[in-house]
Amino acid sequence: MRPENYEAQRQPPSNEYELNFGPNHPGIEGNYALKVKLHGDIVLEAKADGGYLHRGFEKLMEQRLWIQNIALVPRICVPDPSPMELCYSMAVEELCGLKVPQRAQWLRVMQLELSRIAAHLFTFGGHAATTGMYSTMYWGVADRDLLLDLFEEFTGGRVYSIYNIPGGVRRELPEGFLQRLTETLDYIESRLPDYDNLFFKNQVFVKRAKGTGVMSREQALEWGVTGPNLRATGLAFDVRRDDPYLVYDQLAFDIPVEESGDAWARTLVRRKELMESIRILRQVVEILPDIHGPIRAPIPNPLAWNVPAGETYTRVESSKGELCYYVVSNGGPKPYRVHVRGPSSMHAVQVLEKMSVGSRIEDIAQTMFSLDACPPEVDR
Amino acid sequence: MVMSRLQKIPVVEEKKGNPLARVFDDLVRFCRSRSLFILHYCTGCGAIELPPAMTSRFDMERLGIQPMVSPRQADILLITGYVSIKTLKRVILTYEQMGSPKYVVGICSCTVNGGMYWQSYATAKKLDEYMPVDLYIAGCMPRPEAVISGLQKLMDRIKNGEADSWQDYYRNYDYYLGNQQKLFGEDWQTPTDIITEAKHYELMGEGTLGQHTRLLEQHQQPLEALEMRLGHKLKEPVE
Ligand code: SF4
């Protein structure tokens, strides 16, 4: 199973060898591969080998109607699909000059933050599994499922909600939903001390994660790192605060930062972000009942919808980092060009390649999970 | 009256062979259906519903189904979603390495007919053109309950001796190889010698050999040890 794009440079000396790490490997996240050159168990060189999940999204989107693409975009990032549909909808709204009603904006914030919590719980689970702590994985996945139940209730879909459409959201909240949301948030908050004892304060994890996959702030900026990975190097940059979209400027939340820039710091940043998301959701629960009005701006017949010519660039903060869409329209019924700038393309390729060098082979999986890279979004 | 009732009773086929051996076979099949190992290979986005299905909430382990990391010890190859062409090569190599009896389950609409990506240039649309599939679980994506009920159907089929698609791969190797060659070029070959295995299992069928397997012999290169291959040059892409 040698990759097509990879050729060995020279005959290695007998104590150096090459290893294919993935795609069929339990330590790798998703369908992704790394080719590593090792000396003993120290990594000398690593090369990312993606493309196993390539579907040609950007081309597919040029062949579908504006409204059809809403169903397509969540598939780009499977664990955290909501920011994808939101970012695309925002781009289309900007091109058409649509104004999103207030209530829809609050509902969108609620969906985004729920999705962020779900994605972070999933990441904790995966990260814990790479250090051998499977109970955290079981817990994380089970608690995430409670959030998926909420998603199912108010959007109709467990994983791919397809809740946003250009101009607003698709459905009104079911009756009593905010009550159930509060209960779930209470439950998840009550679980966090258990997570601390089992995972975040566990010496097995702390000893392995500290000093693994370190990057400095300069390196992070140079490599295009965004999101929690950037904040773990001490730079408090968050699109939600620094370039607010939706109603984030009316909400109170902090940007957690850590200084050390290693796997430990990245995980702690996510742990604190989870708390912030819960805080945001509680504010939403409080404010949402007082906001009335439509949930959707009127749009023309979606099957014959010619979006005015122009180009736009929108960005949102997903749980993995900064997610941007560049959309060009030539006034036709389909996009002329869509480009997706996902955070994982940087994290899983250039950052992972550089950070693996010098580490031990058993830490590669941990580094990858602590970067929270999402292979389907790398390959698209 | 009596006759009509009698007619409804299904005719039980007379089974050949030693009755004791038959009981033994049934027992083996029963045990086999109760301890299934799924190969841990996530090919597409449907894989995101597997962790919930396997862990505490839906708990597949109570049915005796567990993930397994190496293909040689796994029984089920779960294709969780779309397979891009690059992945399909690995899937076929993995499938051929698994020990018989092996079962292929296609989760997600994408394995049935291409699903969402019906017009994509990068994905293989119908999985059963490249390997025999025992069971499809349709949906985009199927819920964990659907996955579990699908796997229960597979267990029933294994128990009744109906899940024997792996024999089909030996009997119709030429068809599957032909489709693979269409995608990967006609010098495509895998390290596993399917024809010798078919002879060994006495599963040579009419479709085992044919025009495509002849190409295999034509392009045959002896398998070398991995160290020998490190310097090997890339072949020119076949148009
Ligand atoms: S059927 Fe849907 S969920 Fe499954 S692989 Fe295809 S797009 Fe993904």
PDB file of N, CA and C in Angstrom, chain A residues 1-4 7-8 11-12 18 23-26 30-31 49-57 59-60 63-64 71-72 75 78-79 122 137-138 141-142 144-146 148-149 152 158-160 376, chain B residues 39-45 48-49 51-52 54-58 61 69 71 82 84 86-87 89-90 93-94 97 116-123 140-141 143-144 226-227 229-234:
ATOM      1  N   MET A   1       0.826  -1.195   0.000  1.00  0.00           N
ATOM      2  CA  MET A   1       0.000   0.000   0.000  1.00  0.00           C
ATOM      3  C   MET A   1       0.863   1.248   0.000  1.00  0.00           C
ATOM      4  N   ARG A   2       1.660   1.413  -0.989  1.00  0.00           N
ATOM      5  CA  ARG A   2       2.477   2.617  -1.012  1.00  0.00           C
ATOM      6  C   ARG A   2       1.658   3.753  -1.605  1.00  0.00           C
ATOM      7  N   PRO A   3       1.799   4.951  -1.056  1.00  0.00           N
ATOM      8  CA  PRO A   3       1.034   6.069  -1.606  1.00  0.00           C
ATOM      9  C   PRO A   3       1.544   6.439  -2.988  1.00  0.00           C
ATOM     10  N   GLU A   4       0.660   6.971  -3.800  1.00  0.00           N
ATOM     11  CA  GLU A   4       1.057   7.265  -5.177  1.00  0.00           C
ATOM     12  C   GLU A   4       2.029   8.433  -5.249  1.00  0.00           C
ATOM     13  N   GLU A   7       7.779   8.824  -2.888  1.00  0.00           N
ATOM     14  CA  GLU A   7       8.852   7.963  -3.346  1.00  0.00           C
ATOM     15  C   GLU A   7       9.981   8.028  -2.345  1.00  0.00           C
ATOM     16  N   ALA A   8      10.521   6.908  -2.006  1.00  0.00           N
ATOM     17  CA  ALA A   8      11.630   6.917  -1.057  1.00  0.00           C
ATOM     18  C   ALA A   8      12.830   7.572  -1.712  1.00  0.00           C
ATOM     19  N   GLN A  11      18.159   4.537  -0.218  1.00  0.00           N
ATOM     20  CA  GLN A  11      18.095   3.324   0.575  1.00  0.00           C
ATOM     21  C   GLN A  11      18.450   3.684   2.017  1.00  0.00           C
ATOM     22  N   PRO A  12      17.538   3.516   2.964  1.00  0.00           N
ATOM     23  CA  PRO A  12      17.858   3.966   4.316  1.00  0.00           C
ATOM     24  C   PRO A  12      18.870   3.051   4.996  1.00  0.00           C
ATOM     25  N   GLU A  18      10.951   3.057   7.394  1.00  0.00           N
ATOM     26  CA  GLU A  18       9.758   3.838   7.094  1.00  0.00           C
ATOM     27  C   GLU A  18       8.531   3.071   7.538  1.00  0.00           C
ATOM     28  N   PRO A  23      -3.880   4.583   6.295  1.00  0.00           N
ATOM     29  CA  PRO A  23      -5.181   5.070   6.764  1.00  0.00           C
ATOM     30  C   PRO A  23      -5.933   4.048   7.611  1.00  0.00           C
ATOM     31  N   ASN A  24      -5.522   2.798   7.509  1.00  0.00           N
ATOM     32  CA  ASN A  24      -6.245   1.761   8.228  1.00  0.00           C
ATOM     33  C   ASN A  24      -5.513   1.524   9.534  1.00  0.00           C
ATOM     34  N   HIS A  25      -5.667   2.443  10.461  1.00  0.00           N
ATOM     35  CA  HIS A  25      -4.883   2.391  11.690  1.00  0.00           C
ATOM     36  C   HIS A  25      -5.731   3.008  12.805  1.00  0.00           C
ATOM     37  N   PRO A  26      -5.817   2.352  13.940  1.00  0.00           N
ATOM     38  CA  PRO A  26      -6.691   2.887  14.985  1.00  0.00           C
ATOM     39  C   PRO A  26      -6.186   4.183  15.598  1.00  0.00           C
ATOM     40  N   GLY A  30      -9.819   9.336  11.656  1.00  0.00           N
ATOM     41  CA  GLY A  30     -10.499   9.242  10.374  1.00  0.00           C
ATOM     42  C   GLY A  30      -9.656   8.529   9.341  1.00  0.00           C
ATOM     43  N   ASN A  31      -9.957   8.821   8.096  1.00  0.00           N
ATOM     44  CA  ASN A  31      -9.325   8.142   6.977  1.00  0.00           C
ATOM     45  C   ASN A  31      -8.179   9.012   6.472  1.00  0.00           C
ATOM     46  N   ASP A  49      -0.308  12.267   4.072  1.00  0.00           N
ATOM     47  CA  ASP A  49      -0.817  11.689   2.836  1.00  0.00           C
ATOM     48  C   ASP A  49      -2.337  11.704   2.912  1.00  0.00           C
ATOM     49  N   GLY A  50      -2.917  12.756   2.411  1.00  0.00           N
ATOM     50  CA  GLY A  50      -4.367  12.863   2.459  1.00  0.00           C
ATOM     51  C   GLY A  50      -4.985  12.394   1.161  1.00  0.00           C
ATOM     52  N   GLY A  51      -6.198  12.808   0.924  1.00  0.00           N
ATOM     53  CA  GLY A  51      -6.856  12.493  -0.336  1.00  0.00           C
ATOM     54  C   GLY A  51      -7.734  11.266  -0.288  1.00  0.00           C
ATOM     55  N   TYR A  52      -7.756  10.577   0.849  1.00  0.00           N
ATOM     56  CA  TYR A  52      -8.609   9.391   0.917  1.00  0.00           C
ATOM     57  C   TYR A  52     -10.079   9.784   1.000  1.00  0.00           C
ATOM     58  N   LEU A  53     -10.340  11.005   1.390  1.00  0.00           N
ATOM     59  CA  LEU A  53     -11.731  11.430   1.546  1.00  0.00           C
ATOM     60  C   LEU A  53     -12.093  12.495   0.523  1.00  0.00           C
ATOM     61  N   HIS A  54     -11.300  12.607  -0.518  1.00  0.00           N
ATOM     62  CA  HIS A  54     -11.568  13.673  -1.477  1.00  0.00           C
ATOM     63  C   HIS A  54     -12.835  13.375  -2.263  1.00  0.00           C
ATOM     64  N   ARG A  55     -13.723  14.388  -2.319  1.00  0.00           N
ATOM     65  CA  ARG A  55     -14.949  14.217  -3.092  1.00  0.00           C
ATOM     66  C   ARG A  55     -15.117  15.329  -4.093  1.00  0.00           C
ATOM     67  N   GLY A  56     -14.229  16.308  -4.062  1.00  0.00           N
ATOM     68  CA  GLY A  56     -14.334  17.411  -5.003  1.00  0.00           C
ATOM     69  C   GLY A  56     -15.471  18.345  -4.692  1.00  0.00           C
ATOM     70  N   PHE A  57     -15.595  18.773  -3.440  1.00  0.00           N
ATOM     71  CA  PHE A  57     -16.712  19.606  -3.037  1.00  0.00           C
ATOM     72  C   PHE A  57     -16.833  20.878  -3.857  1.00  0.00           C
ATOM     73  N   LYS A  59     -15.994  21.619  -6.726  1.00  0.00           N
ATOM     74  CA  LYS A  59     -16.533  21.405  -8.078  1.00  0.00           C
ATOM     75  C   LYS A  59     -18.011  21.032  -8.010  1.00  0.00           C
ATOM     76  N   LEU A  60     -18.344  20.162  -7.043  1.00  0.00           N
ATOM     77  CA  LEU A  60     -19.747  19.742  -6.923  1.00  0.00           C
ATOM     78  C   LEU A  60     -20.661  20.934  -6.673  1.00  0.00           C
ATOM     79  N   GLN A  63     -22.034  22.820  -9.528  1.00  0.00           N
ATOM     80  CA  GLN A  63     -23.007  22.146 -10.378  1.00  0.00           C
ATOM     81  C   GLN A  63     -24.369  22.054  -9.720  1.00  0.00           C
ATOM     82  N   ARG A  64     -24.549  22.655  -8.545  1.00  0.00           N
ATOM     83  CA  ARG A  64     -25.851  22.566  -7.865  1.00  0.00           C
ATOM     84  C   ARG A  64     -26.408  23.945  -7.609  1.00  0.00           C
ATOM     85  N   ALA A  71     -27.468  21.445   1.664  1.00  0.00           N
ATOM     86  CA  ALA A  71     -27.433  20.056   2.104  1.00  0.00           C
ATOM     87  C   ALA A  71     -26.059  19.437   1.904  1.00  0.00           C
ATOM     88  N   LEU A  72     -25.274  20.041   1.040  1.00  0.00           N
ATOM     89  CA  LEU A  72     -23.971  19.449   0.728  1.00  0.00           C
ATOM     90  C   LEU A  72     -22.894  19.883   1.710  1.00  0.00           C
ATOM     91  N   ARG A  75     -21.317  18.157   5.064  1.00  0.00           N
ATOM     92  CA  ARG A  75     -20.478  16.954   4.896  1.00  0.00           C
ATOM     93  C   ARG A  75     -18.992  17.269   4.868  1.00  0.00           C
ATOM     94  N   VAL A  78     -17.357  16.548   9.416  1.00  0.00           N
ATOM     95  CA  VAL A  78     -18.385  15.683  10.000  1.00  0.00           C
ATOM     96  C   VAL A  78     -18.607  15.933  11.498  1.00  0.00           C
ATOM     97  N   PRO A  79     -17.568  16.046  12.335  1.00  0.00           N
ATOM     98  CA  PRO A  79     -17.858  16.197  13.760  1.00  0.00           C
ATOM     99  C   PRO A  79     -18.455  17.552  14.126  1.00  0.00           C
ATOM    100  N   PHE A 122     -16.467  15.204  21.844  1.00  0.00           N
ATOM    101  CA  PHE A 122     -15.995  14.139  20.971  1.00  0.00           C
ATOM    102  C   PHE A 122     -14.468  14.147  20.902  1.00  0.00           C
ATOM    103  N   MET A 137     -13.463   8.162  26.692  1.00  0.00           N
ATOM    104  CA  MET A 137     -14.067   8.108  25.366  1.00  0.00           C
ATOM    105  C   MET A 137     -15.530   7.683  25.483  1.00  0.00           C
ATOM    106  N   TYR A 138     -15.784   6.671  26.312  1.00  0.00           N
ATOM    107  CA  TYR A 138     -17.161   6.198  26.464  1.00  0.00           C
ATOM    108  C   TYR A 138     -18.044   7.315  27.021  1.00  0.00           C
ATOM    109  N   VAL A 141     -18.514  10.282  24.368  1.00  0.00           N
ATOM    110  CA  VAL A 141     -19.445   9.959  23.291  1.00  0.00           C
ATOM    111  C   VAL A 141     -20.868   9.877  23.811  1.00  0.00           C
ATOM    112  N   ALA A 142     -21.035   9.321  25.015  1.00  0.00           N
ATOM    113  CA  ALA A 142     -22.396   9.198  25.558  1.00  0.00           C
ATOM    114  C   ALA A 142     -22.974  10.569  25.888  1.00  0.00           C
ATOM    115  N   ARG A 144     -22.124  13.403  24.478  1.00  0.00           N
ATOM    116  CA  ARG A 144     -22.381  14.090  23.217  1.00  0.00           C
ATOM    117  C   ARG A 144     -23.728  13.665  22.652  1.00  0.00           C
ATOM    118  N   ASP A 145     -24.092  12.424  22.904  1.00  0.00           N
ATOM    119  CA  ASP A 145     -25.346  11.928  22.371  1.00  0.00           C
ATOM    120  C   ASP A 145     -26.551  12.682  22.933  1.00  0.00           C
ATOM    121  N   LEU A 146     -26.432  13.162  24.157  1.00  0.00           N
ATOM    122  CA  LEU A 146     -27.535  13.960  24.715  1.00  0.00           C
ATOM    123  C   LEU A 146     -27.730  15.227  23.890  1.00  0.00           C
ATOM    124  N   LEU A 148     -26.905  15.490  20.764  1.00  0.00           N
ATOM    125  CA  LEU A 148     -27.462  15.094  19.469  1.00  0.00           C
ATOM    126  C   LEU A 148     -28.973  14.917  19.574  1.00  0.00           C
ATOM    127  N   ASP A 149     -29.442  14.465  20.735  1.00  0.00           N
ATOM    128  CA  ASP A 149     -30.887  14.358  20.929  1.00  0.00           C
ATOM    129  C   ASP A 149     -31.552  15.728  20.814  1.00  0.00           C
ATOM    130  N   GLU A 152     -31.671  16.683  17.269  1.00  0.00           N
ATOM    131  CA  GLU A 152     -32.719  15.968  16.558  1.00  0.00           C
ATOM    132  C   GLU A 152     -34.063  16.614  16.817  1.00  0.00           C
ATOM    133  N   ARG A 158     -29.769  14.233  13.454  1.00  0.00           N
ATOM    134  CA  ARG A 158     -28.870  14.016  14.580  1.00  0.00           C
ATOM    135  C   ARG A 158     -27.521  14.695  14.346  1.00  0.00           C
ATOM    136  N   VAL A 159     -26.897  14.346  13.233  1.00  0.00           N
ATOM    137  CA  VAL A 159     -25.553  14.863  13.006  1.00  0.00           C
ATOM    138  C   VAL A 159     -25.586  16.023  12.009  1.00  0.00           C
ATOM    139  N   TYR A 160     -26.153  15.774  10.840  1.00  0.00           N
ATOM    140  CA  TYR A 160     -26.266  16.846   9.860  1.00  0.00           C
ATOM    141  C   TYR A 160     -27.607  17.515  10.046  1.00  0.00           C
ATOM    142  N   PRO A 376     -11.873  14.852   6.785  1.00  0.00           N
ATOM    143  CA  PRO A 376     -12.731  15.142   5.637  1.00  0.00           C
ATOM    144  C   PRO A 376     -12.638  16.592   5.172  1.00  0.00           C
TER     145      PRO A 376
ATOM    146  N   LEU B  39     -13.812  -4.587  11.472  1.00  0.00           N
ATOM    147  CA  LEU B  39     -12.526  -3.944  11.196  1.00  0.00           C
ATOM    148  C   LEU B  39     -12.665  -2.447  11.418  1.00  0.00           C
ATOM    149  N   HIS B  40     -11.689  -1.914  12.094  1.00  0.00           N
ATOM    150  CA  HIS B  40     -11.681  -0.521  12.497  1.00  0.00           C
ATOM    151  C   HIS B  40     -11.162   0.310  11.324  1.00  0.00           C
ATOM    152  N   TYR B  41     -11.970   0.516  10.314  1.00  0.00           N
ATOM    153  CA  TYR B  41     -11.512   1.331   9.190  1.00  0.00           C
ATOM    154  C   TYR B  41     -12.663   2.220   8.765  1.00  0.00           C
ATOM    155  N   CYS B  42     -12.510   3.522   9.001  1.00  0.00           N
ATOM    156  CA  CYS B  42     -13.603   4.442   8.711  1.00  0.00           C
ATOM    157  C   CYS B  42     -13.366   5.047   7.350  1.00  0.00           C
ATOM    158  N   THR B  43     -14.185   4.689   6.367  1.00  0.00           N
ATOM    159  CA  THR B  43     -13.923   5.195   5.031  1.00  0.00           C
ATOM    160  C   THR B  43     -14.632   6.496   4.736  1.00  0.00           C
ATOM    161  N   GLY B  44     -15.722   6.790   5.402  1.00  0.00           N
ATOM    162  CA  GLY B  44     -16.454   7.997   5.028  1.00  0.00           C
ATOM    163  C   GLY B  44     -17.202   8.570   6.199  1.00  0.00           C
ATOM    164  N   CYS B  45     -18.132   9.515   5.921  1.00  0.00           N
ATOM    165  CA  CYS B  45     -18.695  10.246   7.049  1.00  0.00           C
ATOM    166  C   CYS B  45     -19.662   9.427   7.872  1.00  0.00           C
ATOM    167  N   ILE B  48     -19.146   8.421  11.773  1.00  0.00           N
ATOM    168  CA  ILE B  48     -19.360   9.213  12.983  1.00  0.00           C
ATOM    169  C   ILE B  48     -20.482   8.627  13.826  1.00  0.00           C
ATOM    170  N   GLU B  49     -21.341   7.805  13.255  1.00  0.00           N
ATOM    171  CA  GLU B  49     -22.390   7.197  14.066  1.00  0.00           C
ATOM    172  C   GLU B  49     -21.928   5.884  14.687  1.00  0.00           C
ATOM    173  N   PRO B  51     -19.107   5.398  16.801  1.00  0.00           N
ATOM    174  CA  PRO B  51     -18.783   5.518  18.226  1.00  0.00           C
ATOM    175  C   PRO B  51     -20.016   5.491  19.132  1.00  0.00           C
ATOM    176  N   PRO B  52     -21.110   6.248  18.830  1.00  0.00           N
ATOM    177  CA  PRO B  52     -22.291   6.082  19.684  1.00  0.00           C
ATOM    178  C   PRO B  52     -22.831   4.664  19.672  1.00  0.00           C
ATOM    179  N   MET B  54     -21.190   1.947  19.307  1.00  0.00           N
ATOM    180  CA  MET B  54     -20.329   0.978  19.980  1.00  0.00           C
ATOM    181  C   MET B  54     -20.187   1.249  21.464  1.00  0.00           C
ATOM    182  N   THR B  55     -20.383   2.517  21.872  1.00  0.00           N
ATOM    183  CA  THR B  55     -20.122   2.821  23.275  1.00  0.00           C
ATOM    184  C   THR B  55     -21.407   2.776  24.090  1.00  0.00           C
ATOM    185  N   SER B  56     -21.323   3.315  25.299  1.00  0.00           N
ATOM    186  CA  SER B  56     -22.319   3.014  26.333  1.00  0.00           C
ATOM    187  C   SER B  56     -23.776   3.154  25.909  1.00  0.00           C
ATOM    188  N   ARG B  57     -24.093   4.131  25.073  1.00  0.00           N
ATOM    189  CA  ARG B  57     -25.518   4.380  24.898  1.00  0.00           C
ATOM    190  C   ARG B  57     -26.223   3.254  24.148  1.00  0.00           C
ATOM    191  N   PHE B  58     -25.700   2.901  22.985  1.00  0.00           N
ATOM    192  CA  PHE B  58     -26.384   1.854  22.217  1.00  0.00           C
ATOM    193  C   PHE B  58     -25.707   0.501  22.363  1.00  0.00           C
ATOM    194  N   GLU B  61     -21.678  -4.032  21.982  1.00  0.00           N
ATOM    195  CA  GLU B  61     -20.947  -5.165  22.537  1.00  0.00           C
ATOM    196  C   GLU B  61     -21.880  -6.205  23.145  1.00  0.00           C
ATOM    197  N   VAL B  69      -8.634  -4.155  15.336  1.00  0.00           N
ATOM    198  CA  VAL B  69      -7.747  -3.256  14.614  1.00  0.00           C
ATOM    199  C   VAL B  69      -7.062  -3.889  13.414  1.00  0.00           C
ATOM    200  N   PRO B  71      -6.916  -6.370   9.999  1.00  0.00           N
ATOM    201  CA  PRO B  71      -7.815  -7.050   9.064  1.00  0.00           C
ATOM    202  C   PRO B  71      -7.752  -8.569   9.161  1.00  0.00           C
ATOM    203  N   TYR B  82     -19.092   6.937   1.544  1.00  0.00           N
ATOM    204  CA  TYR B  82     -18.498   7.026   0.218  1.00  0.00           C
ATOM    205  C   TYR B  82     -17.079   6.472   0.218  1.00  0.00           C
ATOM    206  N   SER B  84     -13.719   6.987  -1.921  1.00  0.00           N
ATOM    207  CA  SER B  84     -13.031   7.636  -3.024  1.00  0.00           C
ATOM    208  C   SER B  84     -12.153   6.579  -3.691  1.00  0.00           C
ATOM    209  N   LYS B  86      -9.045   6.466  -4.288  1.00  0.00           N
ATOM    210  CA  LYS B  86      -7.818   6.163  -3.549  1.00  0.00           C
ATOM    211  C   LYS B  86      -8.117   5.231  -2.376  1.00  0.00           C
ATOM    212  N   THR B  87      -9.263   5.455  -1.721  1.00  0.00           N
ATOM    213  CA  THR B  87      -9.624   4.585  -0.606  1.00  0.00           C
ATOM    214  C   THR B  87     -10.005   3.201  -1.101  1.00  0.00           C
ATOM    215  N   LYS B  89      -8.869   1.356  -3.387  1.00  0.00           N
ATOM    216  CA  LYS B  89      -7.722   0.456  -3.526  1.00  0.00           C
ATOM    217  C   LYS B  89      -7.387  -0.182  -2.190  1.00  0.00           C
ATOM    218  N   ARG B  90      -7.350   0.651  -1.146  1.00  0.00           N
ATOM    219  CA  ARG B  90      -7.016   0.127   0.187  1.00  0.00           C
ATOM    220  C   ARG B  90      -8.106  -0.796   0.690  1.00  0.00           C
ATOM    221  N   LEU B  93      -7.589  -4.156  -1.032  1.00  0.00           N
ATOM    222  CA  LEU B  93      -6.445  -4.852  -0.458  1.00  0.00           C
ATOM    223  C   LEU B  93      -6.788  -5.388   0.926  1.00  0.00           C
ATOM    224  N   THR B  94      -7.505  -4.583   1.699  1.00  0.00           N
ATOM    225  CA  THR B  94      -7.879  -5.003   3.046  1.00  0.00           C
ATOM    226  C   THR B  94      -8.826  -6.188   2.985  1.00  0.00           C
ATOM    227  N   GLN B  97      -7.171  -9.395   2.310  1.00  0.00           N
ATOM    228  CA  GLN B  97      -6.338  -9.914   3.397  1.00  0.00           C
ATOM    229  C   GLN B  97      -7.139 -10.555   4.504  1.00  0.00           C
ATOM    230  N   MET B 116     -25.191  11.292  -2.182  1.00  0.00           N
ATOM    231  CA  MET B 116     -24.930  12.718  -2.369  1.00  0.00           C
ATOM    232  C   MET B 116     -23.942  13.021  -3.485  1.00  0.00           C
ATOM    233  N   TYR B 117     -23.010  12.118  -3.670  1.00  0.00           N
ATOM    234  CA  TYR B 117     -21.900  12.404  -4.578  1.00  0.00           C
ATOM    235  C   TYR B 117     -22.080  11.679  -5.904  1.00  0.00           C
ATOM    236  N   TRP B 118     -23.321  11.601  -6.374  1.00  0.00           N
ATOM    237  CA  TRP B 118     -23.563  10.834  -7.595  1.00  0.00           C
ATOM    238  C   TRP B 118     -22.811  11.394  -8.770  1.00  0.00           C
ATOM    239  N   GLN B 119     -22.477  12.721  -8.747  1.00  0.00           N
ATOM    240  CA  GLN B 119     -21.806  13.243  -9.931  1.00  0.00           C
ATOM    241  C   GLN B 119     -20.342  13.582  -9.637  1.00  0.00           C
ATOM    242  N   SER B 120     -19.848  13.108  -8.506  1.00  0.00           N
ATOM    243  CA  SER B 120     -18.473  13.453  -8.155  1.00  0.00           C
ATOM    244  C   SER B 120     -17.486  12.659  -9.004  1.00  0.00           C
ATOM    245  N   TYR B 121     -16.392  13.315  -9.351  1.00  0.00           N
ATOM    246  CA  TYR B 121     -15.397  12.626 -10.162  1.00  0.00           C
ATOM    247  C   TYR B 121     -14.501  11.730  -9.328  1.00  0.00           C
ATOM    248  N   ALA B 122     -14.571  11.842  -8.011  1.00  0.00           N
ATOM    249  CA  ALA B 122     -13.559  11.205  -7.180  1.00  0.00           C
ATOM    250  C   ALA B 122     -14.059   9.984  -6.428  1.00  0.00           C
ATOM    251  N   THR B 123     -15.339   9.658  -6.493  1.00  0.00           N
ATOM    252  CA  THR B 123     -15.808   8.537  -5.685  1.00  0.00           C
ATOM    253  C   THR B 123     -16.273   7.391  -6.567  1.00  0.00           C
ATOM    254  N   CYS B 140     -28.765   8.529   5.248  1.00  0.00           N
ATOM    255  CA  CYS B 140     -27.691   9.511   5.095  1.00  0.00           C
ATOM    256  C   CYS B 140     -27.673  10.358   6.344  1.00  0.00           C
ATOM    257  N   MET B 141     -27.032  10.011   7.399  1.00  0.00           N
ATOM    258  CA  MET B 141     -26.449   8.706   7.665  1.00  0.00           C
ATOM    259  C   MET B 141     -27.396   7.854   8.473  1.00  0.00           C
ATOM    260  N   ARG B 143     -29.004   5.942  11.495  1.00  0.00           N
ATOM    261  CA  ARG B 143     -28.870   6.158  12.932  1.00  0.00           C
ATOM    262  C   ARG B 143     -28.244   4.932  13.581  1.00  0.00           C
ATOM    263  N   PRO B 144     -27.724   5.069  14.789  1.00  0.00           N
ATOM    264  CA  PRO B 144     -27.127   3.904  15.450  1.00  0.00           C
ATOM    265  C   PRO B 144     -28.107   2.740  15.568  1.00  0.00           C
ATOM    266  N   LEU B 226       9.631  -6.083   1.001  1.00  0.00           N
ATOM    267  CA  LEU B 226       9.384  -4.644   1.067  1.00  0.00           C
ATOM    268  C   LEU B 226      10.664  -3.837   0.920  1.00  0.00           C
ATOM    269  N   GLU B 227      11.787  -4.334   1.501  1.00  0.00           N
ATOM    270  CA  GLU B 227      13.032  -3.572   1.427  1.00  0.00           C
ATOM    271  C   GLU B 227      13.462  -3.404  -0.022  1.00  0.00           C
ATOM    272  N   ARG B 229      11.585  -3.018  -2.437  1.00  0.00           N
ATOM    273  CA  ARG B 229      10.711  -2.129  -3.180  1.00  0.00           C
ATOM    274  C   ARG B 229      10.957  -0.661  -2.872  1.00  0.00           C
ATOM    275  N   LEU B 230      11.815  -0.388  -1.885  1.00  0.00           N
ATOM    276  CA  LEU B 230      11.914   1.008  -1.458  1.00  0.00           C
ATOM    277  C   LEU B 230      12.399   1.924  -2.560  1.00  0.00           C
ATOM    278  N   GLY B 231      13.277   1.413  -3.422  1.00  0.00           N
ATOM    279  CA  GLY B 231      13.783   2.277  -4.477  1.00  0.00           C
ATOM    280  C   GLY B 231      12.930   2.280  -5.720  1.00  0.00           C
ATOM    281  N   HIS B 232      11.785   1.628  -5.654  1.00  0.00           N
ATOM    282  CA  HIS B 232      11.102   1.350  -6.909  1.00  0.00           C
ATOM    283  C   HIS B 232      10.450   2.588  -7.510  1.00  0.00           C
ATOM    284  N   LYS B 233      10.529   2.667  -8.806  1.00  0.00           N
ATOM    285  CA  LYS B 233      10.083   3.870  -9.519  1.00  0.00           C
ATOM    286  C   LYS B 233       8.576   3.812  -9.752  1.00  0.00           C
ATOM    287  N   LEU B 234       7.979   4.975  -9.812  1.00  0.00           N
ATOM    288  CA  LEU B 234       6.560   5.036 -10.140  1.00  0.00           C
ATOM    289  C   LEU B 234       6.353   4.671 -11.592  1.00  0.00           C
TER     290      LEU B 234
END
